[in-house]
Structure formats: structure tokens, C-alpha cells
């Protein structure tokens, strides 16, 4: 599509969004990304997609929808989810989970590795947003292992559906207010000022985190091995129950026996269907008695 502008340079008038257009767009969004938009989200879709309709030469929202359906290019779908998704987070969010990680989960999963002389700790942040959560995880893992860290393979895999969020995450640059909730020792050790009101994550810690774009709706997870710890927080609140159940099963299959899954405090997994054992609010564990199953691979 070709960008358009009015003769006086003013922003073009944004078109209206009919109920039918909204229904078609939200069905596409849910099918591609699992995000279920209720009827109350129509103003949000109008606000976030209206500009692209007005400036990129689309005659209507249906015109834009038809091109999405016809092409389904990575670039178009990536731009769509970037515009629709919300990336509101901060360092050390839901701090009780990080306390549990350090005091209970890491000791539980690391000791068996030590006993087998297998120094390979696998941590996956499955909805990394702009990077605050995976960097927090990397700090805590590095601090927990201390002088042993260099002898371990203990980086963090961080994935998200939003390319824009991942671009921000890779820079490791954050407003000082965003970092303020981290314990002071972590702030001092892992951040340096780069401009007024801005801090950057230490270069070594940035190397500890590998960022990749990944859609959690993929039916097959592209991992050769399972994970000791998975954080997938504040994602399933946007999904329908059946989508949540399917995702939880995939996460279970990707978790090593004895491994932990952390979800948001508002994302309680129903014990009647969850294959995980409930441990604490937002904390679930795969039984260590379960035989390790191969993780389904892509392709």
C-alpha cells in the first residue's frame, strides 16, 4: 500500500470501523495469536489500527483485512500484533515469584543437575515483552550460582510475539523509574546510566539473554530439550479457556520433570484439568516422577 496524506500535510481522516469489520479482524487476531478481543475492545482496535488505514492507502478496514488474509506476510502480521498487543511491565513485577524462584525453585532444579554433573540450567521466559522479566531472571540466576556461574550453561531464552517489544528488549535501555522496584544491590550491579533518566543493562548480562520472536500459538514447540523453569505470566488472561488449556499442555510437555511453571497471579490454572501440580499462587510444578518426554519439534 502507498502512504497517503492530505494536500496541506494534515493527517488523513480515519475511517469508521463497522461491527462486521471488527468481527472479522478480531477473528483473525484470535486465530493467529490467541488474543480474544471482546466487544468492548472495538474502540481499542479503531484507535490502534485507524492510523494505518488512513495513511497507508486502504479504502476501509475490510480492504486492510483482505490484504492480511490474502498475503499473511510476516511483516504485516508482525505489524498487526505490534499495534494490538499491550506491553506494560516493569522489573521485579509480582516479586513473590522471584523470591520463590531463588529460595525454592532454583535449589530444587539445580541440585539434581549437580548430582549428575550436568551443569545445564534451562530457563525460558515465554512472553518476554520489552525484556524486564528475562533480565530479572538472568540477574537472579547469575547471583544464585555465584562463582559457579562460569562453569554452567545458564542463559535465559526470551521469546515474544512482538518484534517491536523485542527490539526494545535487545537494547537493554530503560527509564530509571522502570528499574526502581529492583532491589538496590541488583540495580547497582547490573545497570549503568547512559543518559538522563535512562539506565542500561550490563553488557555481560545482555549476552546472557537470547531474544527470539515466537508465537505461542504454534502447535509444535521448536525445542530439542525441555526447560527447568518457564515463566509465562500475564499472557493467558487474553486467551479463551480452550486456548489456555492447549497452551498449558504444550508448556507441560516442554517442562523437564521436577521443573516449574510460573503464570500471572490472576491466571489460576484449574486443577481439574491442569497437568501441573499446584505449588503456590501462580506457581506450578511438573512431577519429578514423570518420565521425560521428547519435546515436539517444528517441521
CSV table of C-alpha atoms in Angstrom, one decimal:
chain,number,residue,atom,x,y,z
A,1,UNK,CA,0.0,0.0,0.0
A,2,UNK,CA,1.1,3.6,-0.7
A,3,UNK,CA,1.2,6.1,2.1
A,4,UNK,CA,-1.3,9.0,1.6
A,5,UNK,CA,-1.5,12.5,3.0
A,6,UNK,CA,-3.8,15.5,2.5
A,7,UNK,CA,-2.6,18.3,0.3
A,8,UNK,CA,-1.9,20.5,3.3
A,9,UNK,CA,0.1,17.8,5.1
A,10,UNK,CA,-2.5,17.1,7.7
A,11,UNK,CA,-3.2,13.6,8.9
A,12,UNK,CA,-6.0,12.0,6.8
A,13,UNK,CA,-9.3,11.4,8.4
A,14,UNK,CA,-9.5,7.9,9.9
A,15,UNK,CA,-12.3,5.7,8.6
A,16,UNK,CA,-15.1,4.2,10.7
A,17,UNK,CA,-14.9,0.6,11.9
A,18,UNK,CA,-18.2,-1.3,11.4
A,19,UNK,CA,-19.3,-4.2,13.6
A,20,UNK,CA,-18.7,-6.6,10.8
A,21,UNK,CA,-15.2,-5.3,10.1
A,22,UNK,CA,-14.4,-5.5,13.8
A,23,UNK,CA,-15.7,-9.1,14.0
A,24,UNK,CA,-13.6,-10.2,11.0
A,25,UNK,CA,-10.4,-8.5,12.4
A,26,UNK,CA,-10.8,-9.9,15.9
A,27,UNK,CA,-11.4,-13.4,14.5
A,28,UNK,CA,-8.2,-13.1,12.5
A,29,UNK,CA,-6.3,-11.8,15.5
A,30,UNK,CA,-7.5,-14.7,17.7
A,31,UNK,CA,-6.8,-17.3,15.1
A,32,UNK,CA,-3.2,-16.1,14.6
A,33,UNK,CA,-2.2,-15.0,18.1
A,34,UNK,CA,-4.8,-16.4,20.5
A,35,UNK,CA,-5.8,-13.0,21.7
A,36,UNK,CA,-9.5,-12.9,22.3
A,37,UNK,CA,-10.9,-9.4,21.9
A,38,UNK,CA,-14.3,-8.7,23.5
A,39,UNK,CA,-16.9,-6.4,22.0
A,40,UNK,CA,-15.6,-3.7,24.4
A,41,UNK,CA,-12.3,-3.7,22.6
A,42,UNK,CA,-13.7,-2.2,19.4
A,43,UNK,CA,-12.5,1.4,20.3
A,44,UNK,CA,-9.0,0.0,21.0
A,45,UNK,CA,-8.9,-1.6,17.6
A,46,UNK,CA,-10.1,1.6,16.0
A,47,UNK,CA,-7.6,3.7,17.8
A,48,UNK,CA,-4.6,1.3,17.1
A,49,UNK,CA,-5.3,0.4,13.5
A,50,UNK,CA,-7.1,3.5,12.4
A,51,UNK,CA,-3.9,5.4,11.6
A,52,UNK,CA,-2.6,2.6,9.3
A,53,UNK,CA,-5.9,2.5,7.4
A,54,UNK,CA,-5.8,6.3,6.9
A,55,UNK,CA,-2.2,6.7,6.0
A,56,UNK,CA,-1.3,3.5,4.0
A,57,UNK,CA,-3.9,3.9,1.3
A,58,UNK,CA,-6.5,1.4,2.5
A,59,UNK,CA,-10.1,2.3,1.5
A,60,UNK,CA,-11.5,0.7,4.6
A,61,UNK,CA,-10.8,-1.7,7.4
A,62,UNK,CA,-12.1,-4.5,5.2
A,63,UNK,CA,-9.6,-3.5,2.5
A,64,UNK,CA,-6.8,-3.9,5.1
A,65,UNK,CA,-8.3,-7.2,6.3
A,66,UNK,CA,-8.5,-8.6,2.8
A,67,UNK,CA,-4.8,-7.9,2.2
A,68,UNK,CA,-3.9,-9.5,5.6
A,69,UNK,CA,-5.9,-12.7,4.6
A,70,UNK,CA,-4.5,-12.8,1.1
A,71,UNK,CA,-0.8,-12.3,1.9
A,72,UNK,CA,-0.4,-13.2,5.6
A,73,UNK,CA,3.2,-12.0,5.3
A,74,UNK,CA,5.4,-12.0,8.4
A,75,UNK,CA,5.8,-8.2,8.1
A,76,UNK,CA,2.1,-7.5,8.0
A,77,UNK,CA,1.2,-9.9,10.8
A,78,UNK,CA,4.1,-8.7,12.9
A,79,UNK,CA,2.9,-5.1,12.5
A,80,UNK,CA,-0.6,-6.1,13.4
A,81,UNK,CA,0.3,-7.7,16.6
A,82,UNK,CA,2.7,-4.9,17.5
A,83,UNK,CA,-0.2,-2.5,17.2
A,84,UNK,CA,-2.7,-4.6,19.1
A,85,UNK,CA,-0.6,-6.0,21.9
A,86,UNK,CA,0.0,-4.3,25.2
A,87,UNK,CA,3.5,-4.3,26.7
A,88,UNK,CA,3.1,-2.9,30.2
A,89,UNK,CA,5.6,-4.3,32.6
A,90,UNK,CA,8.4,-3.4,34.9
A,91,UNK,CA,11.4,-5.0,36.6
A,92,UNK,CA,10.6,-7.4,39.5
A,93,UNK,CA,6.9,-7.5,38.8
A,94,UNK,CA,5.0,-9.8,41.1
A,95,UNK,CA,8.0,-10.0,43.3
A,96,UNK,CA,6.8,-13.0,45.3
A,97,UNK,CA,7.5,-15.2,42.3
A,98,UNK,CA,11.1,-14.1,42.2
A,99,UNK,CA,11.5,-14.8,45.9
A,100,UNK,CA,10.1,-18.3,45.4
A,101,UNK,CA,12.4,-18.8,42.4
A,102,UNK,CA,15.5,-18.0,44.4
A,103,UNK,CA,14.5,-19.7,47.7
A,104,UNK,CA,12.8,-22.8,46.4
A,105,UNK,CA,12.7,-23.4,42.6
A,106,UNK,CA,16.3,-22.9,41.7
A,107,UNK,CA,17.6,-25.1,44.6
A,108,UNK,CA,15.1,-27.8,43.6
A,109,UNK,CA,16.1,-27.9,39.9
A,110,UNK,CA,19.8,-27.2,40.3
A,111,UNK,CA,20.7,-29.9,42.8
A,112,UNK,CA,19.7,-32.8,40.5
A,113,UNK,CA,21.9,-31.3,37.8
A,114,UNK,CA,24.8,-31.0,40.2
A,115,UNK,CA,24.3,-34.6,41.3
A,116,UNK,CA,24.6,-35.8,37.7
A,117,UNK,CA,27.4,-33.4,37.0
A,118,UNK,CA,25.2,-31.8,34.2
A,119,UNK,CA,25.7,-28.1,34.6
A,120,UNK,CA,23.0,-27.1,32.1
A,121,UNK,CA,20.2,-24.9,33.6
A,122,UNK,CA,17.4,-24.2,31.1
A,123,UNK,CA,15.2,-21.1,31.7
A,124,UNK,CA,12.5,-19.9,29.3
A,125,UNK,CA,10.7,-16.6,29.6
A,126,UNK,CA,7.9,-17.3,27.1
A,127,UNK,CA,6.3,-13.8,27.0
A,128,UNK,CA,9.3,-11.5,27.4
A,129,UNK,CA,7.7,-8.3,26.3
A,130,UNK,CA,10.3,-5.5,26.4
A,131,UNK,CA,12.8,-7.5,28.4
A,132,UNK,CA,12.3,-6.6,32.0
A,133,UNK,CA,11.3,-10.1,33.1
A,134,UNK,CA,14.1,-12.1,31.4
A,135,UNK,CA,16.7,-9.7,32.5
A,136,UNK,CA,15.4,-10.1,36.1
A,137,UNK,CA,15.6,-13.9,35.7
A,138,UNK,CA,19.2,-13.7,34.4
A,139,UNK,CA,20.3,-11.5,37.3
A,140,UNK,CA,18.8,-13.9,39.8
A,141,UNK,CA,20.3,-17.0,38.2
A,142,UNK,CA,23.7,-15.4,37.9
A,143,UNK,CA,23.6,-14.3,41.6
A,144,UNK,CA,22.3,-17.7,42.8
A,145,UNK,CA,25.1,-19.6,41.1
A,146,UNK,CA,27.7,-17.0,42.1
A,147,UNK,CA,31.3,-18.1,41.4
A,148,UNK,CA,29.9,-21.3,39.8
A,149,UNK,CA,28.2,-19.4,37.0
A,150,UNK,CA,31.1,-19.6,34.6
A,151,UNK,CA,31.0,-23.4,34.7
A,152,UNK,CA,27.3,-23.6,33.9
A,153,UNK,CA,25.3,-23.1,30.7
A,154,UNK,CA,22.6,-21.0,32.4
A,155,UNK,CA,21.4,-18.3,30.0
A,156,UNK,CA,17.8,-17.3,29.6
A,157,UNK,CA,15.7,-17.8,26.4
A,158,UNK,CA,13.3,-14.9,26.0
A,159,UNK,CA,10.5,-15.1,23.4
A,160,UNK,CA,7.7,-12.8,22.4
A,161,UNK,CA,5.3,-12.3,19.5
A,162,UNK,CA,6.0,-8.6,19.2
A,163,UNK,CA,9.0,-7.6,17.1
A,164,UNK,CA,8.8,-4.1,18.4
A,165,UNK,CA,9.0,-5.2,22.0
A,166,UNK,CA,11.9,-7.5,21.2
A,167,UNK,CA,13.8,-4.6,19.6
A,168,UNK,CA,13.4,-2.6,22.8
A,169,UNK,CA,14.5,-5.6,24.9
A,170,UNK,CA,17.7,-6.1,23.0
A,171,UNK,CA,18.9,-2.6,23.7
A,172,UNK,CA,18.6,-3.1,27.4
A,173,UNK,CA,17.8,0.6,27.9
A,174,UNK,CA,15.1,1.5,30.4
A,175,UNK,CA,13.7,4.5,32.2
A,176,UNK,CA,15.1,4.7,35.8
A,177,UNK,CA,11.5,4.6,37.1
A,178,UNK,CA,11.1,1.2,35.4
A,179,UNK,CA,14.1,-0.2,37.3
A,180,UNK,CA,13.3,1.3,40.6
A,181,UNK,CA,11.5,-1.7,42.1
A,182,UNK,CA,14.6,-3.9,41.7
A,183,UNK,CA,16.5,-4.5,45.0
A,184,UNK,CA,19.3,-1.9,45.2
A,185,UNK,CA,22.1,-4.4,45.0
A,186,UNK,CA,20.8,-5.6,41.7
A,187,UNK,CA,20.4,-2.1,40.3
A,188,UNK,CA,24.0,-1.2,41.3
A,189,UNK,CA,25.5,-4.4,39.9
A,190,UNK,CA,23.7,-4.7,36.6
A,191,UNK,CA,22.8,-1.2,35.4
A,192,UNK,CA,24.8,1.9,34.3
A,193,UNK,CA,23.4,5.3,33.4
A,194,UNK,CA,23.5,6.1,29.7
A,195,UNK,CA,21.5,9.4,29.6
A,196,UNK,CA,19.5,11.5,31.9
A,197,UNK,CA,16.8,9.2,33.4
A,198,UNK,CA,17.9,6.2,31.4
A,199,UNK,CA,19.8,3.1,32.6
A,200,UNK,CA,21.2,0.2,30.5
A,201,UNK,CA,21.6,-3.4,31.4
A,202,UNK,CA,25.2,-4.5,31.8
A,203,UNK,CA,26.7,-5.9,28.5
A,204,UNK,CA,27.6,-9.2,30.1
A,205,UNK,CA,24.0,-9.7,31.3
A,206,UNK,CA,22.6,-8.8,27.9
A,207,UNK,CA,24.7,-11.6,26.5
A,208,UNK,CA,23.1,-14.0,29.0
A,209,UNK,CA,19.6,-13.5,27.4
A,210,UNK,CA,18.8,-14.7,23.9
A,211,UNK,CA,15.8,-13.0,22.4
A,212,UNK,CA,13.7,-14.7,19.7
A,213,UNK,CA,10.3,-13.9,18.1
A,214,UNK,CA,7.9,-16.8,18.7
A,215,UNK,CA,4.2,-17.3,18.6
A,216,UNK,CA,2.9,-19.4,21.5
A,217,UNK,CA,0.0,-20.5,19.3
A,218,UNK,CA,2.4,-22.7,17.3
A,219,UNK,CA,1.1,-26.2,17.8
A,220,UNK,CA,4.7,-27.6,17.9
A,221,UNK,CA,7.4,-26.1,20.1
A,222,UNK,CA,10.7,-25.9,18.3
A,223,UNK,CA,12.9,-27.0,21.2
A,224,UNK,CA,15.2,-30.0,21.3
A,225,UNK,CA,15.2,-30.2,25.1
A,226,UNK,CA,12.9,-29.3,27.9
A,227,UNK,CA,13.2,-26.5,30.5
A,228,UNK,CA,13.8,-26.4,34.2
A,229,UNK,CA,11.9,-23.1,34.7
A,230,UNK,CA,9.3,-21.5,32.4
A,231,UNK,CA,7.8,-18.1,33.1
A,232,UNK,CA,4.7,-17.4,31.1
A,233,UNK,CA,3.0,-14.7,33.0
A,234,UNK,CA,0.1,-12.3,32.2
A,235,UNK,CA,-0.5,-13.8,28.7
A,236,UNK,CA,-3.3,-16.3,29.2
A,237,UNK,CA,-5.6,-13.6,30.6
A,238,UNK,CA,-6.1,-12.7,26.9
A,239,UNK,CA,-7.0,-16.2,25.8
A,240,UNK,CA,-10.2,-18.2,25.8
A,241,UNK,CA,-10.3,-21.2,28.2
A,242,UNK,CA,-9.7,-23.8,25.4
A,243,UNK,CA,-6.7,-21.8,24.1
A,244,UNK,CA,-5.3,-21.7,27.6
A,245,UNK,CA,-5.7,-25.4,28.2
A,246,UNK,CA,-3.9,-26.2,24.9
A,247,UNK,CA,-1.1,-23.8,25.7
A,248,UNK,CA,-0.6,-25.2,29.2
A,249,UNK,CA,-0.3,-28.7,27.8
A,250,UNK,CA,2.4,-27.6,25.4
A,251,UNK,CA,4.2,-25.9,28.2
A,252,UNK,CA,3.9,-29.0,30.3
A,253,UNK,CA,5.4,-31.0,27.5
A,254,UNK,CA,8.3,-28.5,27.3
A,255,UNK,CA,9.0,-28.7,31.1
A,256,UNK,CA,11.5,-31.1,32.5
A,257,UNK,CA,10.4,-33.5,35.3
A,258,UNK,CA,10.6,-31.5,38.5
A,259,UNK,CA,10.6,-28.2,36.6
A,260,UNK,CA,8.4,-25.2,37.4
A,261,UNK,CA,5.9,-23.1,35.5
A,262,UNK,CA,5.2,-19.6,36.7
A,263,UNK,CA,2.0,-17.8,35.5
A,264,UNK,CA,0.5,-14.5,36.5
A,265,UNK,CA,-1.3,-14.3,39.9
A,266,UNK,CA,-4.6,-13.7,38.0
A,267,UNK,CA,-4.1,-16.7,35.8
A,268,UNK,CA,-5.0,-19.6,38.1
A,269,UNK,CA,-4.8,-22.9,36.4
A,270,UNK,CA,-7.9,-25.1,37.2
A,271,UNK,CA,-6.6,-28.2,39.0
A,272,UNK,CA,-9.4,-30.3,37.3
A,273,UNK,CA,-7.6,-30.1,34.0
A,274,UNK,CA,-4.0,-28.8,34.6
A,275,UNK,CA,-1.3,-31.5,34.3
A,276,UNK,CA,0.9,-29.4,36.6
A,277,UNK,CA,0.9,-29.8,40.4
A,278,UNK,CA,-0.2,-26.6,42.2
A,279,UNK,CA,2.6,-25.3,44.5
A,280,UNK,CA,1.7,-21.7,45.3
A,281,UNK,CA,-0.4,-18.8,43.7
A,282,UNK,CA,0.9,-18.6,40.1
A,283,UNK,CA,3.5,-21.4,40.7
A,284,UNK,CA,3.1,-24.9,39.3
A,285,UNK,CA,5.4,-27.9,39.1
A,286,UNK,CA,5.7,-31.0,36.9
A,287,UNK,CA,6.1,-34.1,39.0
A,288,UNK,CA,9.7,-35.3,39.2
A,289,UNK,CA,8.3,-38.8,38.8
A,290,UNK,CA,7.2,-38.2,35.3
A,291,UNK,CA,9.4,-39.7,32.6
A,292,UNK,CA,11.0,-37.1,30.4
A,293,UNK,CA,9.1,-37.0,27.1
A,294,UNK,CA,10.6,-35.6,23.9
A,295,UNK,CA,9.5,-32.1,23.1
A,296,UNK,CA,7.7,-31.9,19.8
A,297,UNK,CA,9.8,-30.2,17.1
A,298,UNK,CA,8.8,-27.9,14.3
A,299,UNK,CA,8.8,-29.2,10.8
